[in-house]
mmCIF file with all atom_site columns, C-alpha atoms in Angstrom:
data_model
loop_
_atom_site.group_PDB
_atom_site.id
_atom_site.type_symbol
_atom_site.label_atom_id
_atom_site.label_alt_id
_atom_site.label_comp_id
_atom_site.label_asym_id
_atom_site.label_entity_id
_atom_site.label_seq_id
_atom_site.pdbx_PDB_ins_code
_atom_site.Cartn_x
_atom_site.Cartn_y
_atom_site.Cartn_z
_atom_site.occupancy
_atom_site.B_iso_or_equiv
_atom_site.pdbx_formal_charge
_atom_site.auth_seq_id
_atom_site.auth_comp_id
_atom_site.auth_asym_id
_atom_site.auth_atom_id
_atom_site.pdbx_PDB_model_num
ATOM 1   C CA . MET A 1 1   ? 96.487  93.059 55.656 1.00 0.00 ? 15  MET A CA 1
ATOM 2   C CA . SER A 1 2   ? 95.423  93.214 59.227 1.00 0.00 ? 16  SER A CA 1
ATOM 3   C CA . GLU A 1 3   ? 97.098  95.163 62.396 1.00 0.00 ? 17  GLU A CA 1
ATOM 4   C CA . GLN A 1 4   ? 97.856  92.466 63.861 1.00 0.00 ? 18  GLN A CA 1
ATOM 5   C CA . GLN A 1 5   ? 99.972  91.197 60.874 1.00 0.00 ? 19  GLN A CA 1
ATOM 6   C CA . LYS A 1 6   ? 101.383 94.539 60.574 1.00 0.00 ? 20  LYS A CA 1
ATOM 7   C CA . HIS A 1 7   ? 102.834 95.252 64.146 1.00 0.00 ? 21  HIS A CA 1
ATOM 8   C CA . TYR A 1 8   ? 103.970 92.364 66.245 1.00 0.00 ? 22  TYR A CA 1
ATOM 9   C CA . ASN A 1 9   ? 102.978 92.194 70.221 1.00 0.00 ? 23  ASN A CA 1
ATOM 10  C CA . PRO A 1 10  ? 105.675 91.357 72.083 1.00 0.00 ? 24  PRO A CA 1
ATOM 11  C CA . ASP A 1 11  ? 103.179 90.749 75.127 1.00 0.00 ? 25  ASP A CA 1
ATOM 12  C CA . PRO A 1 12  ? 103.654 87.501 76.008 1.00 0.00 ? 26  PRO A CA 1
ATOM 13  C CA . HIS A 1 13  ? 99.840  87.148 77.015 1.00 0.00 ? 27  HIS A CA 1
ATOM 14  C CA . ALA A 1 14  ? 99.451  87.851 73.387 1.00 0.00 ? 28  ALA A CA 1
ATOM 15  C CA . HIS A 1 15  ? 100.645 83.781 72.091 1.00 0.00 ? 29  HIS A CA 1
ATOM 16  C CA . PRO A 1 16  ? 98.232  81.618 72.907 1.00 0.00 ? 30  PRO A CA 1
ATOM 17  C CA . GLY A 1 17  ? 99.913  79.153 70.503 1.00 0.00 ? 31  GLY A CA 1
ATOM 18  C CA . LEU A 1 18  ? 103.144 79.983 71.672 1.00 0.00 ? 32  LEU A CA 1
ATOM 19  C CA . HIS A 1 19  ? 101.653 78.594 74.945 1.00 0.00 ? 33  HIS A CA 1
ATOM 20  C CA . ILE A 1 20  ? 100.246 75.767 74.433 1.00 0.00 ? 34  ILE A CA 1
ATOM 21  C CA . ILE A 1 21  ? 103.893 74.844 72.712 1.00 0.00 ? 35  ILE A CA 1
ATOM 22  C CA . ALA A 1 22  ? 106.146 76.034 75.348 1.00 0.00 ? 36  ALA A CA 1
ATOM 23  C CA . ILE A 1 23  ? 103.873 74.064 78.533 1.00 0.00 ? 37  ILE A CA 1
ATOM 24  C CA . VAL A 1 24  ? 104.716 70.368 75.541 1.00 0.00 ? 38  VAL A CA 1
ATOM 25  C CA . GLU A 1 25  ? 107.657 71.462 75.934 1.00 0.00 ? 39  GLU A CA 1
ATOM 26  C CA . ALA A 1 26  ? 108.731 72.314 79.841 1.00 0.00 ? 40  ALA A CA 1
ATOM 27  C CA . VAL A 1 27  ? 106.537 68.251 80.043 1.00 0.00 ? 41  VAL A CA 1
ATOM 28  C CA . LYS A 1 28  ? 108.924 67.002 77.972 1.00 0.00 ? 42  LYS A CA 1
ATOM 29  C CA . GLY A 1 29  ? 111.869 68.443 79.101 1.00 0.00 ? 43  GLY A CA 1
ATOM 30  C CA . SER A 1 30  ? 111.108 67.392 83.032 1.00 0.00 ? 44  SER A CA 1
ATOM 31  C CA . LEU A 1 31  ? 109.808 63.664 81.930 1.00 0.00 ? 45  LEU A CA 1
ATOM 32  C CA . ALA A 1 32  ? 113.204 63.884 80.329 1.00 0.00 ? 46  ALA A CA 1
ATOM 33  C CA . LEU A 1 33  ? 115.130 64.915 83.959 1.00 0.00 ? 47  LEU A CA 1
ATOM 34  C CA . LEU A 1 34  ? 113.234 62.621 85.270 1.00 0.00 ? 48  LEU A CA 1
ATOM 35  C CA . ALA A 1 35  ? 114.482 59.861 83.159 1.00 0.00 ? 49  ALA A CA 1
ATOM 36  C CA . ALA A 1 36  ? 117.874 60.831 83.676 1.00 0.00 ? 50  ALA A CA 1
ATOM 37  C CA . SER A 1 37  ? 117.803 61.557 87.640 1.00 0.00 ? 51  SER A CA 1
ATOM 38  C CA . GLY A 1 38  ? 115.338 57.378 86.983 1.00 0.00 ? 52  GLY A CA 1
ATOM 39  C CA . LEU A 1 39  ? 118.647 56.425 85.317 1.00 0.00 ? 53  LEU A CA 1
ATOM 40  C CA . GLU A 1 40  ? 121.132 57.490 87.714 1.00 0.00 ? 54  GLU A CA 1
ATOM 41  C CA . LEU A 1 41  ? 119.524 56.430 90.791 1.00 0.00 ? 55  LEU A CA 1
ATOM 42  C CA . ILE A 1 42  ? 118.223 52.632 89.020 1.00 0.00 ? 56  ILE A CA 1
ATOM 43  C CA . GLY A 1 43  ? 121.963 52.165 87.772 1.00 0.00 ? 57  GLY A CA 1
ATOM 44  C CA . PRO A 1 44  ? 123.113 49.453 85.623 1.00 0.00 ? 58  PRO A CA 1
ATOM 45  C CA . ALA A 1 45  ? 122.472 45.984 87.709 1.00 0.00 ? 59  ALA A CA 1
ATOM 46  C CA . PRO A 1 46  ? 118.511 46.520 87.914 1.00 0.00 ? 60  PRO A CA 1
ATOM 47  C CA . LEU A 1 47  ? 118.010 47.068 84.095 1.00 0.00 ? 61  LEU A CA 1
ATOM 48  C CA . GLN A 1 48  ? 120.355 44.305 83.125 1.00 0.00 ? 62  GLN A CA 1
ATOM 49  C CA . ARG A 1 49  ? 118.039 41.665 84.709 1.00 0.00 ? 63  ARG A CA 1
ATOM 50  C CA . TRP A 1 50  ? 115.134 43.904 83.630 1.00 0.00 ? 64  TRP A CA 1
ATOM 51  C CA . VAL A 1 51  ? 116.604 42.983 79.784 1.00 0.00 ? 65  VAL A CA 1
ATOM 52  C CA . HIS A 1 52  ? 117.357 39.388 80.990 1.00 0.00 ? 66  HIS A CA 1
ATOM 53  C CA . GLU A 1 53  ? 114.382 39.175 82.299 1.00 0.00 ? 67  GLU A CA 1
ATOM 54  C CA . LEU A 1 54  ? 112.341 40.248 79.148 1.00 0.00 ? 68  LEU A CA 1
ATOM 55  C CA . ILE A 1 55  ? 114.322 38.704 76.588 1.00 0.00 ? 69  ILE A CA 1
ATOM 56  C CA . ALA A 1 56  ? 113.253 35.211 79.168 1.00 0.00 ? 70  ALA A CA 1
ATOM 57  C CA . HIS A 1 57  ? 109.557 36.277 78.936 1.00 0.00 ? 71  HIS A CA 1
ATOM 58  C CA . PHE A 1 58  ? 109.500 36.468 75.316 1.00 0.00 ? 72  PHE A CA 1
ATOM 59  C CA . GLN A 1 59  ? 111.790 33.745 75.025 1.00 0.00 ? 73  GLN A CA 1
ATOM 60  C CA . LEU A 1 60  ? 114.297 35.577 73.072 1.00 0.00 ? 74  LEU A CA 1
ATOM 61  C CA . ASP A 1 61  ? 117.882 34.422 72.034 1.00 0.00 ? 75  ASP A CA 1
ATOM 62  C CA . PRO A 1 62  ? 120.156 35.742 75.031 1.00 0.00 ? 76  PRO A CA 1
ATOM 63  C CA . SER A 1 63  ? 123.016 36.120 72.438 1.00 0.00 ? 77  SER A CA 1
ATOM 64  C CA . HIS A 1 64  ? 121.888 37.265 69.541 1.00 0.00 ? 78  HIS A CA 1
ATOM 65  C CA . GLY A 1 65  ? 119.307 40.296 68.232 1.00 0.00 ? 79  GLY A CA 1
ATOM 66  C CA . ALA A 1 66  ? 119.068 43.576 69.850 1.00 0.00 ? 80  ALA A CA 1
ATOM 67  C CA . ALA A 1 67  ? 117.528 43.017 73.285 1.00 0.00 ? 81  ALA A CA 1
ATOM 68  C CA . ALA A 1 68  ? 121.210 40.532 73.955 1.00 0.00 ? 82  ALA A CA 1
ATOM 69  C CA . TRP A 1 69  ? 122.768 43.739 72.950 1.00 0.00 ? 83  TRP A CA 1
ATOM 70  C CA . LEU A 1 70  ? 121.192 46.023 74.921 1.00 0.00 ? 84  LEU A CA 1
ATOM 71  C CA . ALA A 1 71  ? 121.536 43.514 77.845 1.00 0.00 ? 85  ALA A CA 1
ATOM 72  C CA . GLN A 1 72  ? 125.087 43.520 76.406 1.00 0.00 ? 86  GLN A CA 1
ATOM 73  C CA . ALA A 1 73  ? 125.532 47.252 76.115 1.00 0.00 ? 87  ALA A CA 1
ATOM 74  C CA . ILE A 1 74  ? 124.102 48.229 80.033 1.00 0.00 ? 88  ILE A CA 1
ATOM 75  C CA . ASN A 1 75  ? 127.093 49.186 82.159 1.00 0.00 ? 89  ASN A CA 1
ATOM 76  C CA . PRO A 1 76  ? 128.209 51.752 84.167 1.00 0.00 ? 90  PRO A CA 1
ATOM 77  C CA . GLY A 1 77  ? 129.485 54.026 81.600 1.00 0.00 ? 91  GLY A CA 1
ATOM 78  C CA . SER A 1 78  ? 126.651 53.912 79.269 1.00 0.00 ? 92  SER A CA 1
ATOM 79  C CA . VAL A 1 79  ? 124.094 54.290 82.091 1.00 0.00 ? 93  VAL A CA 1
ATOM 80  C CA . HIS A 1 80  ? 125.435 58.009 82.717 1.00 0.00 ? 94  HIS A CA 1
ATOM 81  C CA . LEU A 1 81  ? 126.144 58.809 78.730 1.00 0.00 ? 95  LEU A CA 1
ATOM 82  C CA . ALA A 1 82  ? 122.228 57.858 78.830 1.00 0.00 ? 96  ALA A CA 1
ATOM 83  C CA . ALA A 1 83  ? 121.430 59.979 81.719 1.00 0.00 ? 97  ALA A CA 1
ATOM 84  C CA . ALA A 1 84  ? 124.022 62.699 80.113 1.00 0.00 ? 98  ALA A CA 1
ATOM 85  C CA . VAL A 1 85  ? 121.816 63.224 76.983 1.00 0.00 ? 99  VAL A CA 1
ATOM 86  C CA . ALA A 1 86  ? 118.381 62.516 78.265 1.00 0.00 ? 100 ALA A CA 1
ATOM 87  C CA . ALA A 1 87  ? 119.690 66.044 81.012 1.00 0.00 ? 101 ALA A CA 1
ATOM 88  C CA . LEU A 1 88  ? 120.962 67.935 77.955 1.00 0.00 ? 102 LEU A CA 1
ATOM 89  C CA . TYR A 1 89  ? 117.244 66.988 76.218 1.00 0.00 ? 103 TYR A CA 1
ATOM 90  C CA . GLY A 1 90  ? 115.668 67.741 79.180 1.00 0.00 ? 104 GLY A CA 1
ATOM 91  C CA . ILE A 1 91  ? 117.231 70.943 80.051 1.00 0.00 ? 105 ILE A CA 1
ATOM 92  C CA . VAL A 1 92  ? 117.322 71.989 76.089 1.00 0.00 ? 106 VAL A CA 1
ATOM 93  C CA . HIS A 1 93  ? 113.200 71.375 76.345 1.00 0.00 ? 107 HIS A CA 1
ATOM 94  C CA . LEU A 1 94  ? 112.709 73.208 79.784 1.00 0.00 ? 108 LEU A CA 1
ATOM 95  C CA . ILE A 1 95  ? 114.450 76.216 78.161 1.00 0.00 ? 109 ILE A CA 1
ATOM 96  C CA . GLU A 1 96  ? 112.590 75.978 74.516 1.00 0.00 ? 110 GLU A CA 1
ATOM 97  C CA . GLY A 1 97  ? 109.466 76.032 76.717 1.00 0.00 ? 111 GLY A CA 1
ATOM 98  C CA . TRP A 1 98  ? 110.732 78.968 78.745 1.00 0.00 ? 112 TRP A CA 1
ATOM 99  C CA . GLY A 1 99  ? 111.637 81.461 75.610 1.00 0.00 ? 113 GLY A CA 1
ATOM 100 C CA . LEU A 1 100 ? 108.119 80.233 74.204 1.00 0.00 ? 114 LEU A CA 1
ATOM 101 C CA . TRP A 1 101 ? 106.249 81.219 77.207 1.00 0.00 ? 115 TRP A CA 1
ATOM 102 C CA . ARG A 1 102 ? 108.087 84.886 77.054 1.00 0.00 ? 116 ARG A CA 1
ATOM 103 C CA . ALA A 1 103 ? 107.779 85.050 73.101 1.00 0.00 ? 117 ALA A CA 1
ATOM 104 C CA . LYS A 1 104 ? 111.108 84.955 73.074 1.00 0.00 ? 118 LYS A CA 1
ATOM 105 C CA . ALA A 1 105 ? 112.284 84.865 68.689 1.00 0.00 ? 119 ALA A CA 1
ATOM 106 C CA . TRP A 1 106 ? 114.974 82.383 70.007 1.00 0.00 ? 120 TRP A CA 1
ATOM 107 C CA . ALA A 1 107 ? 112.906 79.845 71.048 1.00 0.00 ? 121 ALA A CA 1
ATOM 108 C CA . SER A 1 108 ? 110.704 80.034 68.314 1.00 0.00 ? 122 SER A CA 1
ATOM 109 C CA . TRP A 1 109 ? 114.033 79.309 65.874 1.00 0.00 ? 123 TRP A CA 1
ATOM 110 C CA . LEU A 1 110 ? 114.236 76.654 68.331 1.00 0.00 ? 124 LEU A CA 1
ATOM 111 C CA . GLY A 1 111 ? 111.124 74.497 68.458 1.00 0.00 ? 125 GLY A CA 1
ATOM 112 C CA . CYS A 1 112 ? 110.792 74.922 64.313 1.00 0.00 ? 126 CYS A CA 1
ATOM 113 C CA . ILE A 1 113 ? 113.610 73.998 63.601 1.00 0.00 ? 127 ILE A CA 1
ATOM 114 C CA . ALA A 1 114 ? 113.270 71.006 66.409 1.00 0.00 ? 128 ALA A CA 1
ATOM 115 C CA . ALA A 1 115 ? 109.834 70.386 64.958 1.00 0.00 ? 129 ALA A CA 1
ATOM 116 C CA . ALA A 1 116 ? 110.507 70.309 61.346 1.00 0.00 ? 130 ALA A CA 1
ATOM 117 C CA . LEU A 1 117 ? 113.995 67.815 61.891 1.00 0.00 ? 131 LEU A CA 1
ATOM 118 C CA . TYR A 1 118 ? 111.578 65.154 63.432 1.00 0.00 ? 132 TYR A CA 1
ATOM 119 C CA . LEU A 1 119 ? 108.676 65.257 59.777 1.00 0.00 ? 133 LEU A CA 1
ATOM 120 C CA . PRO A 1 120 ? 110.752 62.807 57.837 1.00 0.00 ? 134 PRO A CA 1
ATOM 121 C CA . PHE A 1 121 ? 111.217 60.199 60.334 1.00 0.00 ? 135 PHE A CA 1
ATOM 122 C CA . ASP A 1 122 ? 107.506 61.064 61.294 1.00 0.00 ? 136 ASP A CA 1
ATOM 123 C CA . ILE A 1 123 ? 106.133 60.747 57.353 1.00 0.00 ? 137 ILE A CA 1
ATOM 124 C CA . TYR A 1 124 ? 108.364 57.585 57.208 1.00 0.00 ? 138 TYR A CA 1
ATOM 125 C CA . ALA A 1 125 ? 106.984 56.354 60.332 1.00 0.00 ? 139 ALA A CA 1
ATOM 126 C CA . PHE A 1 126 ? 103.140 57.174 59.108 1.00 0.00 ? 140 PHE A CA 1
ATOM 127 C CA . ALA A 1 127 ? 103.814 55.933 55.992 1.00 0.00 ? 141 ALA A CA 1
ATOM 128 C CA . THR A 1 128 ? 105.580 52.418 57.061 1.00 0.00 ? 142 THR A CA 1
ATOM 129 C CA . HIS A 1 129 ? 102.833 51.896 59.268 1.00 0.00 ? 143 HIS A CA 1
ATOM 130 C CA . ARG A 1 130 ? 99.785  53.698 58.268 1.00 0.00 ? 144 ARG A CA 1
ATOM 131 C CA . HIS A 1 131 ? 98.446  53.755 61.876 1.00 0.00 ? 145 HIS A CA 1
ATOM 132 C CA . TRP A 1 132 ? 95.955  56.525 63.043 1.00 0.00 ? 146 TRP A CA 1
ATOM 133 C CA . LEU A 1 133 ? 98.372  57.828 65.972 1.00 0.00 ? 147 LEU A CA 1
ATOM 134 C CA . GLU A 1 134 ? 101.438 58.074 63.388 1.00 0.00 ? 148 GLU A CA 1
ATOM 135 C CA . ALA A 1 135 ? 99.133  60.216 62.006 1.00 0.00 ? 149 ALA A CA 1
ATOM 136 C CA . VAL A 1 136 ? 98.302  62.267 64.432 1.00 0.00 ? 150 VAL A CA 1
ATOM 137 C CA . VAL A 1 137 ? 101.741 62.921 65.240 1.00 0.00 ? 151 VAL A CA 1
ATOM 138 C CA . VAL A 1 138 ? 102.674 64.109 61.957 1.00 0.00 ? 152 VAL A CA 1
ATOM 139 C CA . ALA A 1 139 ? 99.468  66.588 62.055 1.00 0.00 ? 153 ALA A CA 1
ATOM 140 C CA . ILE A 1 140 ? 100.509 67.702 64.992 1.00 0.00 ? 154 ILE A CA 1
ATOM 141 C CA . ASN A 1 141 ? 104.201 68.363 64.611 1.00 0.00 ? 155 ASN A CA 1
ATOM 142 C CA . LEU A 1 142 ? 102.529 70.277 61.530 1.00 0.00 ? 156 LEU A CA 1
ATOM 143 C CA . LEU A 1 143 ? 101.228 72.756 63.220 1.00 0.00 ? 157 LEU A CA 1
ATOM 144 C CA . VAL A 1 144 ? 103.944 73.451 65.322 1.00 0.00 ? 158 VAL A CA 1
ATOM 145 C CA . VAL A 1 145 ? 106.095 74.061 62.313 1.00 0.00 ? 159 VAL A CA 1
ATOM 146 C CA . TRP A 1 146 ? 103.112 75.923 60.899 1.00 0.00 ? 160 TRP A CA 1
ATOM 147 C CA . VAL A 1 147 ? 102.721 78.036 65.319 1.00 0.00 ? 161 VAL A CA 1
ATOM 148 C CA . LEU A 1 148 ? 105.908 78.948 65.141 1.00 0.00 ? 162 LEU A CA 1
ATOM 149 C CA . ALA A 1 149 ? 106.973 79.298 61.411 1.00 0.00 ? 163 ALA A CA 1
ATOM 150 C CA . ARG A 1 150 ? 103.973 81.754 61.353 1.00 0.00 ? 164 ARG A CA 1
ATOM 151 C CA . ASP A 1 151 ? 105.180 83.535 64.375 1.00 0.00 ? 165 ASP A CA 1
ATOM 152 C CA . LEU A 1 152 ? 108.543 83.933 62.978 1.00 0.00 ? 166 LEU A CA 1
ATOM 153 C CA . MET A 1 153 ? 107.020 85.570 60.186 1.00 0.00 ? 167 MET A CA 1
ATOM 154 C CA . VAL A 1 154 ? 105.350 88.144 62.200 1.00 0.00 ? 168 VAL A CA 1
ATOM 155 C CA . ARG A 1 155 ? 107.589 89.906 63.823 1.00 0.00 ? 169 ARG A CA 1
ATOM 156 C CA . ARG A 1 156 ? 110.030 90.029 60.768 1.00 0.00 ? 170 ARG A CA 1
ATOM 157 C CA . ARG A 1 157 ? 107.128 91.922 59.141 1.00 0.00 ? 171 ARG A CA 1
#
């Protein structure tokens, strides 16, 4: 067993893998907060208009299907709820990114569990579409789970 594996180095600078994941999480969190802000600023009326324009552009049935359901579901309450969920998602990812940047164990746990929860959906998407992009997503999520799980295992030794 190497010296690095025997003792965990608590210095955040000793964990470049965590820093890369932290940056990705911070970007995801920032984008989610921007989306939440955008939903609140735009409001339901323009969103409904855009959905109706999409229905017309793609010549979809305006009374049936997912787009028709979406047009009916857009109201002030649903926009506020979507914005709140996006804001919560963003805040959690920003906190996770901060924790990973500081090499906190709780952040490695949070990231490992979250990435592992996405894996079944990613694998299903790859199995059904067999596109290189889905393969890349599966590989990246497996790498994230491996890096974070490895960090947790090294901490336990």
